[in-house]
PDB file of C-alpha atoms and ligand atoms in Angstrom:
ATOM      1  CA  MET A  25       8.226   1.431 -35.952  1.00  0.00           C
ATOM      2  CA  SER A  26       5.485   3.641 -34.554  1.00  0.00           C
ATOM      3  CA  ARG A  27       3.694   2.616 -31.387  1.00  0.00           C
ATOM      4  CA  ILE A  28       0.064   2.236 -32.362  1.00  0.00           C
ATOM      5  CA  ALA A  29      -2.491   1.285 -29.713  1.00  0.00           C
ATOM      6  CA  VAL A  30      -6.084   0.228 -30.154  1.00  0.00           C
ATOM      7  CA  PHE A  31      -8.586   1.196 -27.442  1.00  0.00           C
ATOM      8  CA  PRO A  32     -11.534  -1.098 -28.117  1.00  0.00           C
ATOM      9  CA  GLY A  33     -14.952  -0.756 -26.539  1.00  0.00           C
ATOM     10  CA  SER A  34     -18.665  -0.398 -27.021  1.00  0.00           C
ATOM     11  CA  PHE A  35     -18.875   3.191 -25.754  1.00  0.00           C
ATOM     12  CA  ASP A  36     -22.620   2.742 -25.279  1.00  0.00           C
ATOM     13  CA  PRO A  37     -22.420   5.540 -24.217  1.00  0.00           C
ATOM     14  CA  VAL A  38     -18.961   7.081 -23.884  1.00  0.00           C
ATOM     15  CA  THR A  39     -18.056   8.128 -20.325  1.00  0.00           C
ATOM     16  CA  LYS A  40     -15.570  10.366 -18.547  1.00  0.00           C
ATOM     17  CA  GLY A  41     -13.745   7.144 -17.653  1.00  0.00           C
ATOM     18  CA  HIS A  42     -13.119   6.305 -21.330  1.00  0.00           C
ATOM     19  CA  GLU A  43     -12.061   9.866 -22.093  1.00  0.00           C
ATOM     20  CA  SER A  44      -9.625   9.913 -19.192  1.00  0.00           C
ATOM     21  CA  ILE A  45      -7.930   6.620 -20.130  1.00  0.00           C
ATOM     22  CA  VAL A  46      -7.293   7.779 -23.694  1.00  0.00           C
ATOM     23  CA  HIS A  47      -5.897  11.150 -22.589  1.00  0.00           C
ATOM     24  CA  ARG A  48      -3.629   9.574 -19.998  1.00  0.00           C
ATOM     25  CA  ALA A  49      -2.369   7.002 -22.495  1.00  0.00           C
ATOM     26  CA  LEU A  50      -1.539   9.553 -25.195  1.00  0.00           C
ATOM     27  CA  PRO A  51       2.070  10.220 -24.093  1.00  0.00           C
ATOM     28  CA  LEU A  52       2.790   6.469 -24.242  1.00  0.00           C
ATOM     29  CA  PHE A  53       1.875   5.970 -27.894  1.00  0.00           C
ATOM     30  CA  ASP A  54       2.435   7.592 -31.277  1.00  0.00           C
ATOM     31  CA  PHE A  55      -1.130   6.937 -32.265  1.00  0.00           C
ATOM     32  CA  ILE A  56      -4.310   5.665 -30.589  1.00  0.00           C
ATOM     33  CA  ILE A  57      -7.182   4.172 -32.529  1.00  0.00           C
ATOM     34  CA  VAL A  58     -10.409   4.329 -30.555  1.00  0.00           C
ATOM     35  CA  ALA A  59     -12.146   1.258 -31.965  1.00  0.00           C
ATOM     36  CA  ILE A  60     -15.902   0.994 -31.618  1.00  0.00           C
ATOM     37  CA  GLY A  61     -16.985  -2.599 -31.618  1.00  0.00           C
ATOM     38  CA  SER A  62     -20.107  -3.318 -33.553  1.00  0.00           C
ATOM     39  CA  ASN A  63     -21.286  -6.837 -32.929  1.00  0.00           C
ATOM     40  CA  SER A  64     -24.377  -7.912 -34.844  1.00  0.00           C
ATOM     41  CA  THR A  65     -25.493 -10.252 -32.032  1.00  0.00           C
ATOM     42  CA  LYS A  66     -25.287  -7.519 -29.385  1.00  0.00           C
ATOM     43  CA  SER A  67     -27.946  -4.868 -28.983  1.00  0.00           C
ATOM     44  CA  TYR A  68     -26.896  -1.336 -28.174  1.00  0.00           C
ATOM     45  CA  MET A  69     -28.828   1.535 -26.654  1.00  0.00           C
ATOM     46  CA  PHE A  70     -27.210   4.004 -29.040  1.00  0.00           C
ATOM     47  CA  PRO A  71     -26.625   3.472 -32.759  1.00  0.00           C
ATOM     48  CA  LEU A  72     -23.069   3.234 -34.038  1.00  0.00           C
ATOM     49  CA  GLU A  73     -23.296   6.626 -35.814  1.00  0.00           C
ATOM     50  CA  LYS A  74     -23.994   8.390 -32.520  1.00  0.00           C
ATOM     51  CA  ARG A  75     -21.307   6.554 -30.576  1.00  0.00           C
ATOM     52  CA  LYS A  76     -18.842   7.423 -33.314  1.00  0.00           C
ATOM     53  CA  LYS A  77     -19.896  11.060 -33.540  1.00  0.00           C
ATOM     54  CA  TRP A  78     -19.419  11.601 -29.779  1.00  0.00           C
ATOM     55  CA  LEU A  79     -15.939  10.083 -29.785  1.00  0.00           C
ATOM     56  CA  GLU A  80     -14.924  12.129 -32.826  1.00  0.00           C
ATOM     57  CA  GLN A  81     -16.199  15.252 -31.094  1.00  0.00           C
ATOM     58  CA  ILE A  82     -14.336  14.512 -27.840  1.00  0.00           C
ATOM     59  CA  PHE A  83     -11.002  13.892 -29.577  1.00  0.00           C
ATOM     60  CA  ALA A  84     -11.417  16.322 -32.486  1.00  0.00           C
ATOM     61  CA  SER A  85      -8.449  18.489 -31.509  1.00  0.00           C
ATOM     62  CA  GLU A  86      -6.046  15.572 -31.041  1.00  0.00           C
ATOM     63  CA  PRO A  87      -4.261  14.526 -34.268  1.00  0.00           C
ATOM     64  CA  LYS A  88      -2.843  11.392 -32.608  1.00  0.00           C
ATOM     65  CA  ILE A  89      -6.315   9.905 -32.121  1.00  0.00           C
ATOM     66  CA  LYS A  90      -8.541   8.349 -34.733  1.00  0.00           C
ATOM     67  CA  VAL A  91     -12.009   6.839 -34.250  1.00  0.00           C
ATOM     68  CA  VAL A  92     -12.802   3.724 -36.272  1.00  0.00           C
ATOM     69  CA  ASP A  93     -15.572   1.153 -36.033  1.00  0.00           C
ATOM     70  CA  TYR A  94     -15.056  -2.554 -36.546  1.00  0.00           C
ATOM     71  CA  SER A  95     -16.932  -5.812 -36.429  1.00  0.00           C
ATOM     72  CA  SER A  96     -14.071  -8.308 -36.700  1.00  0.00           C
ATOM     73  CA  LEU A  97     -12.014  -9.934 -33.964  1.00  0.00           C
ATOM     74  CA  THR A  98     -10.004  -7.312 -32.097  1.00  0.00           C
ATOM     75  CA  VAL A  99      -6.726  -9.127 -32.935  1.00  0.00           C
ATOM     76  CA  GLU A 100      -7.641  -9.008 -36.637  1.00  0.00           C
ATOM     77  CA  PHE A 101      -8.374  -5.315 -36.360  1.00  0.00           C
ATOM     78  CA  CYS A 102      -4.982  -4.744 -34.692  1.00  0.00           C
ATOM     79  CA  ARG A 103      -3.146  -6.664 -37.421  1.00  0.00           C
ATOM     80  CA  LYS A 104      -4.911  -4.674 -40.117  1.00  0.00           C
ATOM     81  CA  HIS A 105      -3.870  -1.376 -38.510  1.00  0.00           C
ATOM     82  CA  ASN A 106      -0.330  -2.484 -37.546  1.00  0.00           C
ATOM     83  CA  ALA A 107      -1.168  -1.952 -33.890  1.00  0.00           C
ATOM     84  CA  ARG A 108       0.938  -3.885 -31.397  1.00  0.00           C
ATOM     85  CA  TYR A 109      -0.863  -2.690 -28.289  1.00  0.00           C
ATOM     86  CA  ILE A 110      -4.377  -3.015 -26.948  1.00  0.00           C
ATOM     87  CA  LEU A 111      -5.244  -0.411 -24.347  1.00  0.00           C
ATOM     88  CA  ARG A 112      -7.771  -1.274 -21.627  1.00  0.00           C
ATOM     89  CA  GLY A 113      -8.947   0.436 -18.471  1.00  0.00           C
ATOM     90  CA  LEU A 114      -9.177  -1.361 -15.129  1.00  0.00           C
ATOM     91  CA  ARG A 115     -11.697  -0.224 -12.539  1.00  0.00           C
ATOM     92  CA  SER A 116     -11.764  -3.177 -10.174  1.00  0.00           C
ATOM     93  CA  VAL A 117     -10.728  -6.745  -9.434  1.00  0.00           C
ATOM     94  CA  THR A 118     -13.767  -7.879 -11.400  1.00  0.00           C
ATOM     95  CA  ASP A 119     -12.476  -5.991 -14.431  1.00  0.00           C
ATOM     96  CA  PHE A 120      -9.062  -7.548 -13.906  1.00  0.00           C
ATOM     97  CA  GLU A 121     -10.385 -11.103 -13.927  1.00  0.00           C
ATOM     98  CA  TYR A 122     -12.394 -10.579 -17.066  1.00  0.00           C
ATOM     99  CA  GLU A 123      -9.742  -8.518 -18.842  1.00  0.00           C
ATOM    100  CA  SER A 124      -6.832 -10.812 -18.018  1.00  0.00           C
ATOM    101  CA  ASN A 125      -8.688 -13.689 -19.630  1.00  0.00           C
ATOM    102  CA  ILE A 126      -9.302 -11.781 -22.826  1.00  0.00           C
ATOM    103  CA  ALA A 127      -5.720 -10.490 -22.880  1.00  0.00           C
ATOM    104  CA  GLN A 128      -4.271 -13.985 -22.490  1.00  0.00           C
ATOM    105  CA  MET A 129      -6.409 -15.374 -25.279  1.00  0.00           C
ATOM    106  CA  ASN A 130      -5.671 -12.432 -27.566  1.00  0.00           C
ATOM    107  CA  ARG A 131      -1.972 -13.008 -26.992  1.00  0.00           C
ATOM    108  CA  MET A 132      -2.321 -16.685 -27.829  1.00  0.00           C
ATOM    109  CA  MET A 133      -3.971 -15.690 -31.094  1.00  0.00           C
ATOM    110  CA  GLU A 134      -1.393 -12.969 -31.820  1.00  0.00           C
ATOM    111  CA  PRO A 135       1.821 -13.337 -29.754  1.00  0.00           C
ATOM    112  CA  THR A 136       3.224  -9.957 -30.811  1.00  0.00           C
ATOM    113  CA  LEU A 137       0.283  -8.154 -29.270  1.00  0.00           C
ATOM    114  CA  GLU A 138       0.614  -6.652 -25.781  1.00  0.00           C
ATOM    115  CA  THR A 139      -2.387  -5.541 -23.749  1.00  0.00           C
ATOM    116  CA  ILE A 140      -1.607  -2.470 -21.667  1.00  0.00           C
ATOM    117  CA  PHE A 141      -3.822  -1.835 -18.650  1.00  0.00           C
ATOM    118  CA  MET A 142      -4.289   1.528 -17.044  1.00  0.00           C
ATOM    119  CA  LEU A 143      -5.855   1.888 -13.629  1.00  0.00           C
ATOM    120  CA  THR A 144      -8.870   4.142 -13.629  1.00  0.00           C
ATOM    121  CA  LEU A 145      -8.597   7.397 -11.713  1.00  0.00           C
ATOM    122  CA  PRO A 146     -10.447   6.925  -8.395  1.00  0.00           C
ATOM    123  CA  GLU A 147     -13.074   9.517  -9.283  1.00  0.00           C
ATOM    124  CA  PHE A 148     -14.062   7.524 -12.381  1.00  0.00           C
ATOM    125  CA  SER A 149     -13.836   4.004 -11.006  1.00  0.00           C
ATOM    126  CA  GLY A 150     -17.572   3.778 -10.288  1.00  0.00           C
ATOM    127  CA  ILE A 151     -18.639   4.890 -13.742  1.00  0.00           C
ATOM    128  CA  ARG A 152     -19.870   2.257 -16.164  1.00  0.00           C
ATOM    129  CA  SER A 153     -21.913   2.489 -19.331  1.00  0.00           C
ATOM    130  CA  THR A 154     -24.276  -0.269 -18.147  1.00  0.00           C
ATOM    131  CA  ILE A 155     -25.371   1.782 -15.137  1.00  0.00           C
ATOM    132  CA  ILE A 156     -25.633   4.960 -17.194  1.00  0.00           C
ATOM    133  CA  ARG A 157     -28.040   3.132 -19.533  1.00  0.00           C
ATOM    134  CA  GLU A 158     -30.076   2.032 -16.522  1.00  0.00           C
ATOM    135  CA  ILE A 159     -30.267   5.608 -15.194  1.00  0.00           C
ATOM    136  CA  LEU A 160     -31.298   6.838 -18.647  1.00  0.00           C
ATOM    137  CA  ARG A 161     -34.061   4.228 -18.906  1.00  0.00           C
ATOM    138  CA  HIS A 162     -35.506   5.689 -15.724  1.00  0.00           C
ATOM    139  CA  GLY A 163     -35.212   9.254 -16.961  1.00  0.00           C
ATOM    140  CA  GLY A 164     -32.303  10.220 -14.671  1.00  0.00           C
ATOM    141  CA  ASP A 165     -29.615  12.813 -15.275  1.00  0.00           C
ATOM    142  CA  VAL A 166     -26.252  11.331 -16.324  1.00  0.00           C
ATOM    143  CA  SER A 167     -24.454  14.532 -17.305  1.00  0.00           C
ATOM    144  CA  GLN A 168     -21.859  14.247 -14.530  1.00  0.00           C
ATOM    145  CA  PHE A 169     -20.676  10.889 -15.942  1.00  0.00           C
ATOM    146  CA  ILE A 170     -20.396  11.969 -19.577  1.00  0.00           C
ATOM    147  CA  PRO A 171     -17.597  14.047 -21.178  1.00  0.00           C
ATOM    148  CA  SER A 172     -18.488  17.733 -21.222  1.00  0.00           C
ATOM    149  CA  GLY A 173     -20.061  19.010 -24.419  1.00  0.00           C
ATOM    150  CA  ILE A 174     -21.655  15.662 -25.238  1.00  0.00           C
ATOM    151  CA  GLU A 175     -25.428  15.523 -25.593  1.00  0.00           C
ATOM    152  CA  LEU A 176     -26.835  12.006 -25.408  1.00  0.00           C
ATOM    153  CA  LYS A 177     -29.594  12.583 -27.937  1.00  0.00           C
TER     154      LYS A 177
HETATM  155  P1  ADP B   3     -16.575  -3.245 -23.455  1.00  0.00           P
HETATM  156  O1  ADP B   3     -17.917  -3.570 -23.991  1.00  0.00           O
HETATM  157  O2  ADP B   3     -15.442  -3.737 -24.291  1.00  0.00           O
HETATM  158  O3  ADP B   3     -16.380  -3.532 -21.978  1.00  0.00           O
HETATM  159  P2  ADP B   3     -16.685  -0.469 -22.712  1.00  0.00           P
HETATM  160  O4  ADP B   3     -17.101   0.629 -23.611  1.00  0.00           O
HETATM  161  O5  ADP B   3     -17.563  -0.759 -21.540  1.00  0.00           O
HETATM  162  O6  ADP B   3     -16.501  -1.687 -23.652  1.00  0.00           O
HETATM  163  O7  ADP B   3     -15.223  -0.213 -22.161  1.00  0.00           O
HETATM  164  C1  ADP B   3     -14.124   0.008 -23.021  1.00  0.00           C
HETATM  165  C2  ADP B   3     -12.847   0.107 -22.202  1.00  0.00           C
HETATM  166  O8  ADP B   3     -12.941   1.225 -21.336  1.00  0.00           O
HETATM  167  C3  ADP B   3     -12.573  -1.096 -21.301  1.00  0.00           C
HETATM  168  O9  ADP B   3     -11.182  -1.292 -21.229  1.00  0.00           O
HETATM  169  C4  ADP B   3     -13.077  -0.651 -19.984  1.00  0.00           C
HETATM  170  O10 ADP B   3     -12.403  -1.311 -18.918  1.00  0.00           O
HETATM  171  C5  ADP B   3     -12.723   0.813 -20.017  1.00  0.00           C
HETATM  172  N1  ADP B   3     -13.581   1.570 -19.135  1.00  0.00           N
HETATM  173  C6  ADP B   3     -14.909   1.533 -19.042  1.00  0.00           C
HETATM  174  N2  ADP B   3     -15.365   2.368 -18.092  1.00  0.00           N
HETATM  175  C7  ADP B   3     -14.263   2.958 -17.548  1.00  0.00           C
HETATM  176  C8  ADP B   3     -14.047   3.890 -16.491  1.00  0.00           C
HETATM  177  N3  ADP B   3     -15.046   4.379 -15.778  1.00  0.00           N
HETATM  178  N4  ADP B   3     -12.782   4.257 -16.231  1.00  0.00           N
HETATM  179  C9  ADP B   3     -11.778   3.741 -16.957  1.00  0.00           C
HETATM  180  N5  ADP B   3     -11.899   2.834 -17.932  1.00  0.00           N
HETATM  181  C10 ADP B   3     -13.129   2.438 -18.240  1.00  0.00           C
END
């Protein structure tokens, strides 16, 4: 059975931290689905089409990665795609507390599902999409936090 992992997130916008986690996780899995959550009650700075286009561009040369958007429960999405692993990045203790909760509840809903956590590389541990959005709102330059070749327009 192939090892399929789902890397769910908002990617609003995508960062070097996201890119790094997916690349580092590649040797562990046969296939990684980068799953862009689209929640009708949440408002995003960037439309889904843009978030999807950037991720497709970043991983274009990697046949083991596919970018898909979804609006269901993550466990439902995993079942649909025969994925037994959820991949998440951990930057801090705060991330751990939040993520461990979600992982425990996901496992209660789908006991065959394992959440795999990867520690962020130190150089990316301060990067978060929320702060990038804040910098952008004030007209700042975020290029050092964003994967190279990506234009946030
Ligand atoms: P969500 O809205 O689900 O938190 P994000 O797009 O913010 O979505 O994050 C998606 C995943 O990427 C999460 O597992 C998050 O911990 C991870 N992540 C976010 N920023 C970084 C970073 N700088 N380094 C490593 N992982 C990160």
